[in-house]
Amino acid sequence: MAAVLWKPKSVDVCVLIVLLLLNLLPEARAVVGHREPLPDDSKDNITIFTRILDRLLDGYDNRLRPGLGESVTEVRTNIYVTSFGPVSDTDMEYTIDVFFRQSWRDERLKFDGPMQVLPLNNLLASKIWTPDTFFHNGKKSVAHNMTTPNKLLRLVDNGTLLYTMRLTIHAECPMHLEDFPMDAHACPLKFGSYAYTNNEVIYLWTQGDERSVAVAEDGSRLNQYDLLGHVIGKETISSSTGEYVVMTTYFHLKRKIGYFVIQTYLPCIMTVILSQVSFWLNRESVPARTVFGVTTVLTMTTLSISARNSLPKVAYATAMDWFMAVCYAFVFSALIEFATVNYFTKRSWAWDGKKEGMEIREPFQANMARIKDMRRESATLSKKANNTFNIVGTTYAINVAKDQGLTTISKSAPVASAKQSYLHKMDDPYTEAKKSYNRVSKVDQISRIIFPILFFIFNLGYWATYVNRKPAIMEENNLN
């Protein structure tokens, strides 16, 4: 009887222990994980999308493009330019920072779930097929990876993918510098598929040809250029492996001329004007005019060398080269003009000096006696003209009006003063010869008028020509 009563009690104790353990088990789980259990709907979403991704990638071959053997894969693209520049003239390239966006549809990635758009990590991009896009004129491209790879991947339930990445591209920009520094350029950005021909993959602009490429308002990083706008398009190129679709964007740039006006044009103009100042100097001022000529020629040489340092070594002459060449010609012509004037000045002095020396020295020695006699006669007449008598404190002049002989002497008194002035001139026989050496050269007189007029006409034609060529340059770039 005792054995029968003990057995039920042991069963009751076991039941109570089991019930107690079942009540404590959820609390123990919460304490160990140090967090509250997730809601049921969240656990369901994570589980659902995990299963969806596992199912989509199960048996997915990222080596094969979507629609292989059935249809052509369309890749829609657009570009947002965050910064443009700088532009290197010597290397003929430019730098551009963009958000490059591509969108395509892959039927193998369709899914049904609680969300229509599924944001994905960039690591998934390596497990699915992506376009093999490359930049045709890119010299160097960098994909930013700080702090993580700057990539975005979104999957829509109908299988459409959006793939965005941030790139810095160093692209080639062919430049025609015939009109430098008043030139305009169209710098292209070309991209397309590297391996797939237009029968397999084609590229399209997402928002048409007008809004598919956008530039940030504060995105210009240009010091010497103005970004006037851009034109987008599409072209097809042929090679030995087939025909490929190439998407093109031409960025129109116009060079700012202010820097070159200050650094090159104004110094050249002032140097030419300075060289023409020598025309107003005396032709006997050989040191001064030589300094003007040599200094201005050396200055033009230095300016031409420094202006070429910022340009690539092209085999043709630019607009600035023509301007500096003409300025150099003006400066050099001013130096040659002085050499010509100085040469003829020396020949004139040697000839006139010899001629005038013969004319002056021969009569001078022969007439010395006559000159002395004339001086004595002049002195005698002066004494007679001033002859007076002083009687008892009163001065009486001699009355010689009735004597015709003395009358002749009195009339010769003013003649004596004329003879004295003539004799004074004869004392310095080289005065007239010296006056001829300081005359202004006729070549200088002509140069003072001709040189400024020619330089003004040249500047008028130069600036009018290149200013009017601006619309033609832009039209040519638009056609490209």
Short mmCIF file of C-alpha atoms in Angstrom, two decimals:
data_model
loop_
_atom_site.label_atom_id
_atom_site.label_comp_id
_atom_site.label_asym_id
_atom_site.label_seq_id
_atom_site.Cartn_x
_atom_site.Cartn_y
_atom_site.Cartn_z
CA MET A 1 0.00 0.00 0.00
CA ALA A 2 2.88 2.36 0.78
CA ALA A 3 4.54 1.52 -2.49
CA VAL A 4 1.42 2.35 -4.38
CA LEU A 5 1.03 5.76 -2.70
CA TRP A 6 4.72 6.84 -3.35
CA LYS A 7 4.69 6.30 -7.11
CA PRO A 8 2.07 8.96 -7.94
CA LYS A 9 3.94 11.53 -5.91
CA SER A 10 7.12 11.03 -7.95
CA VAL A 11 5.17 11.47 -11.17
CA ASP A 12 3.71 14.75 -9.97
CA VAL A 13 7.14 16.08 -9.09
CA CYS A 14 8.51 15.26 -12.55
CA VAL A 15 5.61 17.02 -14.19
CA LEU A 16 6.13 20.11 -12.12
CA ILE A 17 9.85 20.20 -12.96
CA VAL A 18 9.16 19.92 -16.67
CA LEU A 19 6.61 22.72 -16.57
CA LEU A 20 9.00 24.95 -14.65
CA LEU A 21 11.79 24.43 -17.20
CA LEU A 22 9.51 25.24 -20.09
CA ASN A 23 8.55 28.56 -18.46
CA LEU A 24 12.18 29.58 -17.83
CA LEU A 25 13.59 28.64 -21.28
CA PRO A 26 12.52 31.88 -23.24
CA GLU A 27 13.88 34.09 -20.44
CA ALA A 28 17.19 32.27 -20.57
CA ARG A 29 17.41 32.83 -24.31
CA ALA A 30 16.74 36.58 -23.89
CA VAL A 31 19.43 36.95 -21.25
CA VAL A 32 22.08 35.15 -23.29
CA GLY A 33 21.48 37.25 -26.47
CA HIS A 34 21.25 40.58 -24.58
CA ARG A 35 18.50 41.78 -26.90
CA GLU A 36 14.79 41.62 -27.36
CA PRO A 37 13.49 39.14 -29.90
CA LEU A 38 12.79 40.59 -33.32
CA PRO A 39 9.22 41.08 -34.43
CA ASP A 40 7.72 38.29 -36.40
CA ASP A 41 7.18 40.40 -39.55
CA SER A 42 10.88 41.48 -39.66
CA LYS A 43 12.08 37.96 -39.27
CA ASP A 44 9.76 37.02 -42.05
CA ASN A 45 11.08 39.75 -44.45
CA ILE A 46 14.71 38.88 -43.85
CA THR A 47 13.98 35.25 -44.25
CA ILE A 48 11.94 35.83 -47.38
CA PHE A 49 14.57 37.97 -49.14
CA THR A 50 17.36 35.68 -48.07
CA ARG A 51 15.52 32.80 -49.62
CA ILE A 52 14.74 34.92 -52.71
CA LEU A 53 18.40 35.86 -53.26
CA ASP A 54 19.54 32.31 -52.66
CA ARG A 55 17.00 31.09 -55.15
CA LEU A 56 17.95 33.76 -57.76
CA LEU A 57 21.65 33.07 -57.52
CA ASP A 58 21.19 29.31 -57.45
CA GLY A 59 22.24 28.21 -60.89
CA TYR A 60 22.84 31.83 -62.10
CA ASP A 61 25.72 32.09 -64.56
CA ASN A 62 27.19 35.59 -64.55
CA ARG A 63 29.28 34.74 -67.62
CA LEU A 64 26.22 34.90 -69.86
CA ARG A 65 24.46 38.12 -70.77
CA PRO A 66 20.69 38.47 -70.35
CA GLY A 67 18.66 37.28 -73.33
CA LEU A 68 21.56 35.37 -74.88
CA GLY A 69 20.48 33.95 -78.22
CA GLU A 70 17.02 35.51 -77.95
CA SER A 71 17.22 39.32 -77.87
CA VAL A 72 19.62 42.23 -77.73
CA THR A 73 20.46 43.54 -74.28
CA GLU A 74 19.65 47.22 -73.88
CA VAL A 75 21.78 49.19 -71.45
CA ARG A 76 20.39 52.61 -70.58
CA THR A 77 22.86 55.14 -69.25
CA ASN A 78 23.04 58.67 -67.88
CA ILE A 79 25.81 60.76 -66.36
CA TYR A 80 25.87 63.35 -63.60
CA VAL A 81 29.03 65.47 -63.65
CA THR A 82 30.05 66.55 -60.16
CA SER A 83 33.23 68.38 -61.22
CA PHE A 84 34.82 69.25 -64.55
CA GLY A 85 38.47 70.17 -64.82
CA PRO A 86 41.25 71.00 -64.85
CA VAL A 87 42.22 70.94 -68.53
CA SER A 88 45.85 70.37 -69.52
CA ASP A 89 46.91 72.04 -72.78
CA THR A 90 50.34 70.42 -72.85
CA ASP A 91 48.95 66.88 -72.46
CA MET A 92 45.70 67.62 -74.31
CA GLU A 93 43.53 65.96 -71.67
CA TYR A 94 40.95 66.90 -69.07
CA THR A 95 39.71 65.48 -65.77
CA ILE A 96 36.09 64.80 -64.98
CA ASP A 97 34.39 63.37 -61.87
CA VAL A 98 31.04 61.68 -62.58
CA PHE A 99 28.30 59.47 -61.24
CA PHE A 100 28.03 56.89 -64.01
CA ARG A 101 24.68 55.11 -64.07
CA GLN A 102 23.67 52.02 -66.03
CA SER A 103 20.35 50.20 -66.11
CA TRP A 104 19.39 46.93 -67.84
CA ARG A 105 16.90 44.13 -67.46
CA ASP A 106 17.75 40.54 -66.55
CA GLU A 107 14.81 38.16 -66.71
CA ARG A 108 16.66 35.66 -64.54
CA LEU A 109 16.43 38.03 -61.55
CA LYS A 110 12.65 38.44 -61.39
CA PHE A 111 11.15 37.89 -57.95
CA ASP A 112 7.92 38.18 -55.95
CA GLY A 113 8.18 39.70 -52.50
CA PRO A 114 6.81 42.28 -50.07
CA MET A 115 9.08 45.03 -51.58
CA GLN A 116 9.13 46.18 -55.20
CA VAL A 117 12.69 47.62 -55.12
CA LEU A 118 15.39 45.75 -53.29
CA PRO A 119 18.55 47.74 -52.36
CA LEU A 120 21.55 45.45 -52.47
CA ASN A 121 25.14 45.56 -51.33
CA ASN A 122 27.81 46.25 -53.94
CA LEU A 123 29.29 42.78 -53.27
CA LEU A 124 26.41 41.27 -55.18
CA ALA A 125 27.60 43.03 -58.35
CA SER A 126 30.42 40.51 -58.67
CA LYS A 127 27.93 37.62 -58.66
CA ILE A 128 25.69 38.86 -61.49
CA TRP A 129 26.27 39.91 -65.08
CA THR A 130 27.22 43.58 -65.57
CA PRO A 131 28.00 45.45 -68.81
CA ASP A 132 31.67 45.57 -69.84
CA THR A 133 31.59 49.35 -70.37
CA PHE A 134 34.86 51.17 -71.02
CA PHE A 135 35.80 54.71 -72.05
CA HIS A 136 37.26 54.94 -75.53
CA ASN A 137 39.24 58.15 -74.97
CA GLY A 138 40.01 57.53 -71.32
CA LYS A 139 43.70 57.62 -70.41
CA LYS A 140 43.14 56.74 -66.78
CA SER A 141 40.00 56.01 -64.78
CA VAL A 142 39.70 55.61 -61.04
CA ALA A 143 36.80 53.99 -59.16
CA HIS A 144 36.58 55.44 -55.66
CA ASN A 145 36.77 52.92 -52.82
CA MET A 146 36.84 55.09 -49.69
CA THR A 147 35.48 54.24 -47.22
CA THR A 148 33.81 51.45 -49.15
CA PRO A 149 33.46 51.00 -52.91
CA ASN A 150 31.27 53.88 -54.11
CA LYS A 151 28.77 51.68 -55.89
CA LEU A 152 25.02 51.35 -55.77
CA LEU A 153 22.96 48.33 -56.87
CA ARG A 154 19.18 48.12 -56.88
CA LEU A 155 17.00 45.28 -58.07
CA VAL A 156 13.39 45.78 -59.20
CA ASP A 157 10.92 42.91 -59.04
CA ASN A 158 10.65 42.76 -62.84
CA GLY A 159 14.37 42.02 -63.15
CA THR A 160 15.56 45.57 -63.89
CA LEU A 161 18.88 46.54 -62.28
CA LEU A 162 20.30 50.00 -61.55
CA TYR A 163 24.09 50.05 -61.20
CA THR A 164 25.78 53.33 -60.23
CA MET A 165 29.42 54.08 -59.50
CA ARG A 166 31.55 57.14 -58.88
CA LEU A 167 34.44 57.57 -61.32
CA THR A 168 37.25 60.04 -61.92
CA ILE A 169 38.24 59.95 -65.58
CA HIS A 170 41.28 61.45 -67.30
CA ALA A 171 40.12 61.68 -70.90
CA GLU A 172 41.84 62.77 -74.08
CA CYS A 173 40.78 66.07 -75.63
CA PRO A 174 42.08 66.72 -79.16
CA MET A 175 42.88 70.41 -79.53
CA HIS A 176 43.40 72.51 -82.64
CA LEU A 177 45.45 75.48 -81.48
CA GLU A 178 45.57 77.53 -84.68
CA ASP A 179 43.44 80.21 -82.97
CA PHE A 180 45.17 80.10 -79.59
CA PRO A 181 44.47 81.89 -77.25
CA MET A 182 41.07 82.75 -78.76
CA ASP A 183 40.29 79.11 -79.43
CA ALA A 184 37.32 76.91 -78.56
CA HIS A 185 37.34 73.16 -78.13
CA ALA A 186 34.89 70.27 -77.94
CA CYS A 187 36.25 67.71 -75.47
CA PRO A 188 34.59 64.32 -75.99
CA LEU A 189 33.68 61.59 -73.53
CA LYS A 190 33.09 58.31 -75.37
CA PHE A 191 32.08 54.98 -73.88
CA GLY A 192 30.63 51.68 -75.01
CA SER A 193 30.91 47.91 -74.74
CA TYR A 194 34.34 46.42 -75.07
CA ALA A 195 33.42 42.91 -76.24
CA TYR A 196 29.76 42.91 -77.29
CA THR A 197 28.85 44.14 -80.77
CA ASN A 198 25.67 46.02 -81.60
CA ASN A 199 23.98 42.68 -82.33
CA GLU A 200 24.37 41.70 -78.68
CA VAL A 201 24.45 44.83 -76.55
CA ILE A 202 23.33 48.34 -77.42
CA TYR A 203 23.44 51.52 -75.35
CA LEU A 204 20.67 54.08 -75.01
CA TRP A 205 20.34 57.37 -73.17
CA THR A 206 17.93 57.07 -70.25
CA GLN A 207 16.23 60.45 -70.51
CA GLY A 208 16.77 61.31 -74.16
CA ASP A 209 19.51 63.37 -75.74
CA GLU A 210 18.89 66.51 -73.70
CA ARG A 211 18.80 65.55 -70.02
CA SER A 212 20.83 62.35 -69.86
CA VAL A 213 24.01 64.30 -69.06
CA ALA A 214 23.84 66.93 -66.33
CA VAL A 215 26.55 69.13 -64.87
CA ALA A 216 26.44 70.43 -61.32
CA GLU A 217 26.05 74.20 -61.02
CA ASP A 218 29.23 74.51 -58.99
CA GLY A 219 31.00 71.71 -60.82
CA SER A 220 33.37 73.78 -62.95
CA ARG A 221 37.03 73.59 -61.90
CA LEU A 222 38.34 75.61 -64.83
CA ASN A 223 40.65 78.61 -64.57
CA GLN A 224 41.40 79.30 -68.24
CA TYR A 225 38.15 78.08 -69.80
CA ASP A 226 34.43 78.68 -69.75
CA LEU A 227 32.21 75.62 -69.94
CA LEU A 228 29.61 76.73 -72.48
CA GLY A 229 27.56 73.53 -72.61
CA HIS A 230 27.52 70.00 -73.94
CA VAL A 231 26.03 67.98 -76.76
CA ILE A 232 25.31 64.27 -76.49
CA GLY A 233 24.81 61.71 -79.20
CA LYS A 234 25.51 58.20 -80.39
CA GLU A 235 27.65 56.76 -83.13
CA THR A 236 28.69 53.39 -84.50
CA ILE A 237 32.28 52.41 -85.13
CA SER A 238 33.52 49.47 -87.18
CA SER A 239 36.56 47.32 -86.50
CA SER A 240 37.88 43.93 -87.51
CA THR A 241 35.76 42.28 -84.78
CA GLY A 242 32.45 43.94 -85.72
CA GLU A 243 30.44 47.09 -85.22
CA TYR A 244 30.06 48.67 -81.80
CA VAL A 245 27.73 51.33 -80.40
CA VAL A 246 29.57 54.29 -78.86
CA MET A 247 27.86 56.90 -76.69
CA THR A 248 29.36 60.38 -77.05
CA THR A 249 29.24 63.60 -75.08
CA TYR A 250 31.06 66.74 -76.26
CA PHE A 251 31.80 69.40 -73.66
CA HIS A 252 32.24 72.82 -75.30
CA LEU A 253 35.02 74.93 -73.84
CA LYS A 254 36.00 78.52 -74.64
CA ARG A 255 39.36 79.83 -73.51
CA LYS A 256 39.51 82.96 -71.39
CA ILE A 257 41.82 85.50 -73.00
CA GLY A 258 42.33 87.78 -69.99
CA TYR A 259 45.42 85.99 -68.72
CA PHE A 260 47.15 86.15 -72.08
CA VAL A 261 46.26 89.80 -72.61
CA ILE A 262 47.99 90.69 -69.36
CA GLN A 263 50.96 88.34 -69.70
CA THR A 264 51.69 88.49 -73.44
CA TYR A 265 49.71 90.90 -75.60
CA LEU A 266 50.11 94.07 -73.54
CA PRO A 267 53.87 93.56 -72.99
CA CYS A 268 54.34 93.01 -76.73
CA ILE A 269 52.39 96.15 -77.61
CA MET A 270 54.29 98.23 -75.06
CA THR A 271 57.60 96.86 -76.33
CA VAL A 272 56.75 97.88 -79.90
CA ILE A 273 55.73 101.37 -78.74
CA LEU A 274 58.95 101.66 -76.76
CA SER A 275 60.99 100.74 -79.81
CA GLN A 276 59.33 103.57 -81.76
CA VAL A 277 60.33 106.14 -79.13
CA SER A 278 63.85 106.02 -80.58
CA PHE A 279 62.58 107.79 -83.71
CA TRP A 280 62.17 110.93 -81.61
CA LEU A 281 65.73 110.92 -80.31
CA ASN A 282 68.55 112.85 -81.95
CA ARG A 283 70.30 110.78 -84.54
CA GLU A 284 73.66 111.59 -82.94
CA SER A 285 72.43 109.91 -79.68
CA VAL A 286 73.96 106.60 -80.66
CA PRO A 287 74.15 105.00 -77.15
CA ALA A 288 70.53 105.83 -76.29
CA ARG A 289 69.09 104.58 -79.57
CA THR A 290 71.25 101.45 -79.48
CA VAL A 291 69.97 100.62 -75.99
CA PHE A 292 66.37 101.08 -77.15
CA GLY A 293 66.82 98.80 -80.14
CA VAL A 294 68.77 95.97 -78.51
CA THR A 295 66.67 95.94 -75.33
CA THR A 296 63.36 95.73 -77.17
CA VAL A 297 64.61 92.93 -79.43
CA LEU A 298 65.77 90.90 -76.43
CA THR A 299 62.48 91.56 -74.64
CA MET A 300 60.46 90.24 -77.58
CA THR A 301 62.65 87.14 -77.71
CA THR A 302 62.04 86.45 -74.02
CA LEU A 303 58.29 86.95 -74.37
CA SER A 304 58.05 84.57 -77.32
CA ILE A 305 59.94 81.84 -75.46
CA SER A 306 57.85 82.15 -72.29
CA ALA A 307 54.58 82.13 -74.26
CA ARG A 308 55.47 78.80 -75.86
CA ASN A 309 56.18 77.04 -72.56
CA SER A 310 52.47 76.59 -71.75
CA LEU A 311 51.67 74.99 -75.12
CA PRO A 312 52.34 71.58 -76.63
CA LYS A 313 55.06 71.50 -79.25
CA VAL A 314 52.82 71.76 -82.29
CA ALA A 315 54.27 72.10 -85.76
CA TYR A 316 52.06 75.00 -86.85
CA ALA A 317 51.86 78.65 -85.85
CA THR A 318 49.15 79.81 -83.49
CA ALA A 319 47.40 83.17 -83.48
CA MET A 320 49.69 84.33 -80.70
CA ASP A 321 52.73 83.25 -82.70
CA TRP A 322 51.64 85.41 -85.62
CA PHE A 323 51.07 88.40 -83.35
CA MET A 324 54.45 88.06 -81.69
CA ALA A 325 56.18 87.53 -85.03
CA VAL A 326 54.75 90.79 -86.38
CA CYS A 327 55.68 92.62 -83.16
CA TYR A 328 59.17 91.19 -83.43
CA ALA A 329 59.36 92.45 -87.02
CA PHE A 330 58.35 95.96 -85.93
CA VAL A 331 60.95 96.00 -83.17
CA PHE A 332 63.68 94.67 -85.40
CA SER A 333 62.75 97.13 -88.15
CA ALA A 334 63.14 99.99 -85.68
CA LEU A 335 66.66 98.81 -84.93
CA ILE A 336 67.48 98.51 -88.64
CA GLU A 337 66.02 102.00 -89.21
CA PHE A 338 68.40 103.47 -86.65
CA ALA A 339 71.34 101.64 -88.21
CA THR A 340 70.39 103.11 -91.59
CA VAL A 341 70.03 106.63 -90.23
CA ASN A 342 73.30 106.40 -88.33
CA TYR A 343 75.14 105.09 -91.39
CA PHE A 344 74.01 107.95 -93.62
CA THR A 345 74.64 110.44 -90.82
CA LYS A 346 78.31 109.46 -90.68
CA ARG A 347 78.68 109.63 -94.48
CA SER A 348 77.09 113.09 -94.55
CA TRP A 349 79.39 114.38 -91.80
CA ALA A 350 82.52 113.08 -93.53
CA TRP A 351 81.52 114.54 -96.93
CA ASP A 352 80.19 117.85 -95.63
CA GLY A 353 83.16 118.30 -93.37
CA LYS A 354 85.62 117.81 -96.20
CA LYS A 355 83.69 120.04 -98.55
CA GLU A 356 83.09 122.83 -96.10
CA GLY A 357 86.69 122.62 -94.86
CA MET A 358 88.00 123.23 -98.34
CA GLU A 359 85.61 126.11 -98.84
CA ILE A 360 86.44 127.77 -95.52
CA ARG A 361 90.17 127.18 -95.06
CA GLU A 362 91.30 128.35 -98.51
CA PRO A 363 89.78 131.87 -98.38
CA PHE A 364 90.38 132.16 -94.68
CA GLN A 365 94.20 132.26 -94.94
CA ALA A 366 94.13 134.46 -98.05
CA ASN A 367 91.84 137.06 -96.47
CA MET A 368 93.46 137.33 -93.05
CA ALA A 369 95.32 140.54 -94.05
CA ARG A 370 92.15 142.05 -95.47
CA ILE A 371 90.28 141.26 -92.27
CA LYS A 372 92.94 143.02 -90.19
CA ASP A 373 92.80 146.12 -92.41
CA MET A 374 89.04 146.23 -92.13
CA ARG A 375 89.28 146.09 -88.36
CA ARG A 376 91.77 149.00 -88.30
CA GLU A 377 89.53 151.05 -90.60
CA SER A 378 86.55 150.33 -88.43
CA ALA A 379 88.41 151.46 -85.31
CA THR A 380 89.54 154.72 -87.01
CA LEU A 381 86.01 155.54 -88.15
CA SER A 382 84.73 154.92 -84.66
CA LYS A 383 87.20 157.42 -83.22
CA LYS A 384 86.37 160.07 -85.81
CA ALA A 385 82.67 159.64 -85.33
CA ASN A 386 83.04 160.25 -81.64
CA ASN A 387 85.46 163.28 -81.99
CA THR A 388 84.32 166.39 -79.94
CA PHE A 389 85.80 169.62 -78.50
CA ASN A 390 85.45 170.77 -74.89
CA ILE A 391 85.66 174.58 -74.46
CA VAL A 392 85.30 176.12 -70.97
CA GLY A 393 83.31 173.21 -69.68
CA THR A 394 81.05 173.12 -72.78
CA THR A 395 81.19 170.32 -75.29
CA TYR A 396 80.92 171.23 -79.00
CA ALA A 397 80.64 168.71 -81.75
CA ILE A 398 82.44 169.22 -85.01
CA ASN A 399 80.15 170.26 -87.83
CA VAL A 400 81.21 168.21 -90.83
CA ALA A 401 77.95 168.30 -92.75
CA LYS A 402 79.32 170.61 -95.47
CA ASP A 403 82.42 168.54 -96.09
CA GLN A 404 81.45 165.92 -98.60
CA GLY A 405 84.52 163.83 -97.87
CA LEU A 406 83.71 163.64 -94.20
CA THR A 407 80.11 163.08 -95.06
CA THR A 408 81.19 159.81 -96.68
CA ILE A 409 82.95 158.90 -93.50
CA SER A 410 79.91 159.65 -91.39
CA LYS A 411 77.73 157.53 -93.64
CA SER A 412 80.14 154.69 -93.33
CA ALA A 413 79.64 154.51 -89.55
CA PRO A 414 76.62 152.15 -89.70
CA VAL A 415 78.44 150.16 -92.34
CA ALA A 416 81.23 149.63 -89.84
CA SER A 417 78.83 147.95 -87.41
CA ALA A 418 77.70 145.56 -90.17
CA LYS A 419 81.30 144.79 -90.98
CA GLN A 420 81.97 144.05 -87.33
CA SER A 421 79.18 141.51 -87.21
CA TYR A 422 80.52 139.91 -90.37
CA LEU A 423 83.98 139.78 -88.89
CA HIS A 424 82.53 138.18 -85.77
CA LYS A 425 81.09 135.43 -87.91
CA MET A 426 84.39 134.98 -89.67
CA ASP A 427 86.07 134.37 -86.30
CA ASP A 428 84.07 131.02 -86.07
CA PRO A 429 84.09 129.66 -89.65
CA TYR A 430 82.70 126.21 -88.63
CA THR A 431 79.40 127.48 -87.20
CA GLU A 432 77.35 126.86 -90.33
CA ALA A 433 78.87 123.41 -90.82
CA LYS A 434 77.98 122.37 -87.26
CA LYS A 435 74.35 123.37 -87.68
CA SER A 436 73.88 120.83 -90.47
CA TYR A 437 74.83 117.87 -88.20
CA ASN A 438 71.84 118.27 -85.80
CA ARG A 439 69.13 118.22 -88.42
CA VAL A 440 66.36 115.57 -88.03
CA SER A 441 66.75 112.78 -90.52
CA LYS A 442 64.04 112.46 -93.13
CA VAL A 443 63.99 108.70 -92.45
CA ASP A 444 63.15 109.41 -88.80
CA GLN A 445 60.45 111.86 -89.81
CA ILE A 446 58.82 109.30 -92.09
CA SER A 447 59.20 106.50 -89.51
CA ARG A 448 57.43 108.56 -86.85
CA ILE A 449 54.29 108.43 -88.99
CA ILE A 450 54.56 105.17 -90.91
CA PHE A 451 55.41 102.80 -88.04
CA PRO A 452 52.52 103.75 -85.69
CA ILE A 453 50.01 103.74 -88.53
CA LEU A 454 51.08 100.31 -89.76
CA PHE A 455 51.04 98.86 -86.23
CA PHE A 456 47.56 100.26 -85.60
CA ILE A 457 46.26 98.81 -88.89
CA PHE A 458 47.77 95.42 -88.01
CA ASN A 459 46.09 95.37 -84.57
CA LEU A 460 42.77 96.41 -86.06
CA GLY A 461 42.86 93.63 -88.65
CA TYR A 462 44.19 91.03 -86.19
CA TRP A 463 41.54 91.46 -83.52
CA ALA A 464 38.70 91.92 -86.00
CA THR A 465 39.66 88.70 -87.78
CA TYR A 466 39.83 86.46 -84.72
CA VAL A 467 36.82 87.96 -82.99
CA ASN A 468 34.68 87.27 -86.05
CA ARG A 469 35.94 83.69 -86.24
CA LYS A 470 34.37 82.74 -82.91
CA PRO A 471 30.95 81.71 -84.30
CA ALA A 472 32.61 79.61 -87.00
CA ILE A 473 34.67 77.76 -84.42
CA MET A 474 31.65 76.95 -82.29
CA GLU A 475 29.67 75.84 -85.33
CA GLU A 476 32.48 73.48 -86.30
CA ASN A 477 32.54 72.00 -82.81
CA ASN A 478 28.79 71.50 -82.85
CA LEU A 479 29.07 69.52 -86.05
CA ASN A 480 31.67 67.28 -84.48
#
